[in-house]
CSV table of N, CA, C and O in Angstrom, one decimal:
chain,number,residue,atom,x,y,z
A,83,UNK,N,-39.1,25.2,50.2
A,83,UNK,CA,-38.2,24.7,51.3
A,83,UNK,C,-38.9,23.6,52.0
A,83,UNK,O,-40.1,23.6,52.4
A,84,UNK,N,-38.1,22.4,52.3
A,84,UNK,CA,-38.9,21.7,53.1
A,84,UNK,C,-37.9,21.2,54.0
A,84,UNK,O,-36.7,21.3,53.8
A,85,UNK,N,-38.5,20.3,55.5
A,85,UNK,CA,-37.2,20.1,56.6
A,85,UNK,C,-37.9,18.7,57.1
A,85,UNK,O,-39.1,18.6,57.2
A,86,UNK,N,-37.2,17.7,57.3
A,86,UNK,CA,-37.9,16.7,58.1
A,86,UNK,C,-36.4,16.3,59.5
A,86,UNK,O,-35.3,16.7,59.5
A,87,UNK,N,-37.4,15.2,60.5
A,87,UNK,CA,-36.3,15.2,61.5
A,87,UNK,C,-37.0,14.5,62.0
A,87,UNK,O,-38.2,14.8,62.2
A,88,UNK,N,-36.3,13.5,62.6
A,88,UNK,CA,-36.6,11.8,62.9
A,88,UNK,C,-35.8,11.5,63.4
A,88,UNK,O,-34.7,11.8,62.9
A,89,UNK,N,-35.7,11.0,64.7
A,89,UNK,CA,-35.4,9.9,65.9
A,89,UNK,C,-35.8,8.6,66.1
A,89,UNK,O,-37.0,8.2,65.8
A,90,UNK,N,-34.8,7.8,66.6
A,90,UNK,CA,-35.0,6.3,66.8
A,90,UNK,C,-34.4,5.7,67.8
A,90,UNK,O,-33.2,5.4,68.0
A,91,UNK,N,-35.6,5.4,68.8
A,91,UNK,CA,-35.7,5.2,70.1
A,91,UNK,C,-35.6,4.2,70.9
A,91,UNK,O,-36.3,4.3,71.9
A,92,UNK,N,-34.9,3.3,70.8
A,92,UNK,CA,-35.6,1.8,71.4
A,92,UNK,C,-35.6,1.4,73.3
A,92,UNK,O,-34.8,1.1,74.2
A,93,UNK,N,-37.1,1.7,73.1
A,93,UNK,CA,-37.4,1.7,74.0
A,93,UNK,C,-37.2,0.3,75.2
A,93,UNK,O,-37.3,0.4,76.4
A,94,UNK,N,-37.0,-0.9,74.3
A,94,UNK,CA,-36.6,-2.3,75.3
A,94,UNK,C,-35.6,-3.0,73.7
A,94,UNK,O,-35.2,-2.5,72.7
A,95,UNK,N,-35.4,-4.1,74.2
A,95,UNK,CA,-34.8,-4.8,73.4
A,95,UNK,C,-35.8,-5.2,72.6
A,95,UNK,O,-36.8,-5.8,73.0
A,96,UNK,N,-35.4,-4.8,71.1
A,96,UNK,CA,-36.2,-5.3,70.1
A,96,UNK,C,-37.3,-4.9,70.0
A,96,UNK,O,-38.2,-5.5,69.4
A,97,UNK,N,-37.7,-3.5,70.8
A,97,UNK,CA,-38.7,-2.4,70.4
A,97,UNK,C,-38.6,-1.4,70.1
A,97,UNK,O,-37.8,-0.9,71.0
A,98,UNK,N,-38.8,-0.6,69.2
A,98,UNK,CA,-38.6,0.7,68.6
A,98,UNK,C,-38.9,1.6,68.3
A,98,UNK,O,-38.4,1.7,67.2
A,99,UNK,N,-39.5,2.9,68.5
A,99,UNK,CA,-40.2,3.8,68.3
A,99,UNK,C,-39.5,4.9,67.5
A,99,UNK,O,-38.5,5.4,68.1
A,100,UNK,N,-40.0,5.4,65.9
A,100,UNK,CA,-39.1,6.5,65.6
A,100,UNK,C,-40.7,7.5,65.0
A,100,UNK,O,-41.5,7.5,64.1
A,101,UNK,N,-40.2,8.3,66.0
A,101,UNK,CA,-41.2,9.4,65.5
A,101,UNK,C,-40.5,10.6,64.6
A,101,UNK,O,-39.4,11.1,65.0
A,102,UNK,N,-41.3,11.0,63.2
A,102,UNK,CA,-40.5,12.2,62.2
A,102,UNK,C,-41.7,13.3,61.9
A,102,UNK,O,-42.9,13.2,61.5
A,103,UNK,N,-41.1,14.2,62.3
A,103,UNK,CA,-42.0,15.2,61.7
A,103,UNK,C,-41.4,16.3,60.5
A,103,UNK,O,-40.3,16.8,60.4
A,104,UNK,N,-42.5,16.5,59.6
A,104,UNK,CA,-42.4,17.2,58.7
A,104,UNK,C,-42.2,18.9,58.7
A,104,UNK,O,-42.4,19.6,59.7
A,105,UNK,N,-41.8,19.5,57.6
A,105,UNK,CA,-42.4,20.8,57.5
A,105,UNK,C,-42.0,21.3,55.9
A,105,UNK,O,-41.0,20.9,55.4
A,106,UNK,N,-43.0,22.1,55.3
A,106,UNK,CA,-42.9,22.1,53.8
A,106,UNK,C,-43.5,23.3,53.9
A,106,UNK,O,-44.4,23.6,54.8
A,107,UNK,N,-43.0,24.4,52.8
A,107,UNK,CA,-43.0,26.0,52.9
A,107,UNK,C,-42.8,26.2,51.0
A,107,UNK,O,-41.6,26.2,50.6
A,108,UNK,N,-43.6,26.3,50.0
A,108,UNK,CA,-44.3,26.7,49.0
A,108,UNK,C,-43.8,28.0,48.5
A,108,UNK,O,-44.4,28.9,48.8
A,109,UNK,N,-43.0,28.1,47.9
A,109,UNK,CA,-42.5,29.5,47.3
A,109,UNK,C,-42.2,29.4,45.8
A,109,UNK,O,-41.0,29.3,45.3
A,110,UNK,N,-43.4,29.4,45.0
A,110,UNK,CA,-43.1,29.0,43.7
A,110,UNK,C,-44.2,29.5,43.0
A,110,UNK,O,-45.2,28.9,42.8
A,111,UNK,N,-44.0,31.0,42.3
A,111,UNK,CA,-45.0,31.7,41.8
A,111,UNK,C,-46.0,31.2,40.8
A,111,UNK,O,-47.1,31.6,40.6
A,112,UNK,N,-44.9,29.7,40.2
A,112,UNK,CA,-45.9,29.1,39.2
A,112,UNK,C,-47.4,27.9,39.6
A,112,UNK,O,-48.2,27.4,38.8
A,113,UNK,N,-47.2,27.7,41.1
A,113,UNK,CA,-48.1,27.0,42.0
A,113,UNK,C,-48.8,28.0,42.4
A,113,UNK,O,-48.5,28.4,43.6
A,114,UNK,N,-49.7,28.7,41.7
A,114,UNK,CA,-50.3,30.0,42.4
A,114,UNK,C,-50.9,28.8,43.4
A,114,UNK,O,-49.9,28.1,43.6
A,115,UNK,N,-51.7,28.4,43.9
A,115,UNK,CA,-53.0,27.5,44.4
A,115,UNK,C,-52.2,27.2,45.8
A,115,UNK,O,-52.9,27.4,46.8
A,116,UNK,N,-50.3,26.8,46.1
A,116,UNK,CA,-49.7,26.9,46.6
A,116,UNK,C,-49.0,27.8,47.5
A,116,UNK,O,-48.9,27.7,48.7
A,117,UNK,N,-48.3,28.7,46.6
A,117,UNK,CA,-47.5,29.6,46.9
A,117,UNK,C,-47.0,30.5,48.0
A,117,UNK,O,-46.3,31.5,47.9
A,118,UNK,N,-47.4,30.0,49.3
A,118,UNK,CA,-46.7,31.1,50.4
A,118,UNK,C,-47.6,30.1,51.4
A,118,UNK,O,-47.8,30.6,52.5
A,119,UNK,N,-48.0,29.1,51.1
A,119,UNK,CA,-48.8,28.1,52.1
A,119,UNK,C,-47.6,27.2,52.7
A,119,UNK,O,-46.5,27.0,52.2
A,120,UNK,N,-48.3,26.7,53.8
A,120,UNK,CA,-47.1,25.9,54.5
A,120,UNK,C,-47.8,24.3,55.1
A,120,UNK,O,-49.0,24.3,55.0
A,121,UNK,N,-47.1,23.1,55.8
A,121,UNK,CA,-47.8,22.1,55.6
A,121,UNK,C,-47.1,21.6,56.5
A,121,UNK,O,-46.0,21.8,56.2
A,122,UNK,N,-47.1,20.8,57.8
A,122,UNK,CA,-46.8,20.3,58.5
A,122,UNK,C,-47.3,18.5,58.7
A,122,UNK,O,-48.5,18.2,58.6
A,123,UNK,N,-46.3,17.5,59.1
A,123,UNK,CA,-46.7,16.5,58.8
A,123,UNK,C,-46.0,15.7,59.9
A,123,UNK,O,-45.2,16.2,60.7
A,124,UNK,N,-46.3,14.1,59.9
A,124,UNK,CA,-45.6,13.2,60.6
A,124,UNK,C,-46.0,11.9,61.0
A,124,UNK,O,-47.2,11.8,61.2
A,125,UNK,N,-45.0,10.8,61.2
A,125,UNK,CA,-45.6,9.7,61.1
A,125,UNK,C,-45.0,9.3,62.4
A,125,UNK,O,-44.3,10.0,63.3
A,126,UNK,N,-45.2,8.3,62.4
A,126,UNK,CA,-44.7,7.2,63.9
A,126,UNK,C,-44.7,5.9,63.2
A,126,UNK,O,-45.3,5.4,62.3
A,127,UNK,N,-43.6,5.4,64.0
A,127,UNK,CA,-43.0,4.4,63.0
A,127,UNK,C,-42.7,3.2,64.6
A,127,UNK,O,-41.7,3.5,65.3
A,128,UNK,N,-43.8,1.9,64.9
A,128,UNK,CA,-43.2,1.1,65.9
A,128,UNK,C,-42.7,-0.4,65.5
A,128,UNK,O,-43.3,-1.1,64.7
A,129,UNK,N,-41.8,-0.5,65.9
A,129,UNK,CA,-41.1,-1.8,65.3
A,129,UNK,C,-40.7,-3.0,66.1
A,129,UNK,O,-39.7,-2.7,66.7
A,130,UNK,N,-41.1,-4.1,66.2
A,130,UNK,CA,-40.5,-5.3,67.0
A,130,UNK,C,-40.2,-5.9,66.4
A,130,UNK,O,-40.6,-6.0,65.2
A,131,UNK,N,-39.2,-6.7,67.0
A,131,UNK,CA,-38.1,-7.5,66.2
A,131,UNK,C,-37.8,-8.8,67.5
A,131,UNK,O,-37.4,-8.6,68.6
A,132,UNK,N,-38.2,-10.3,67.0
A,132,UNK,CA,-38.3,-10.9,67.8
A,132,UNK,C,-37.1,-11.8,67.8
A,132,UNK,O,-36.9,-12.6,68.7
């Protein structure tokens, strides 16, 4: 299972901020090393545009 979810913000004219965060959930008996582990993640994304 995995979920992500991202917003895009502009904070002035021709500034941008989109922050996304992750989430990833492992259910796959053949990934032993994996399997029932979970993983959270996320970037930040700033953008000007002039």
């Amino acid at each position: 299972m995995a979920a992500a979810i991202n917003v895009e913000y502009q904070i002035l004219p021709g500034l941008t901020i989109q922050p996304e965060f992750n989430y990833t959930k492992w259910n796959d008996e053949r990934a032993t090393a994996l399997n029932g582990k979970q993983a959270f993640g996320g970037t930040l994304l700033i953008q000007r545009t002039f």
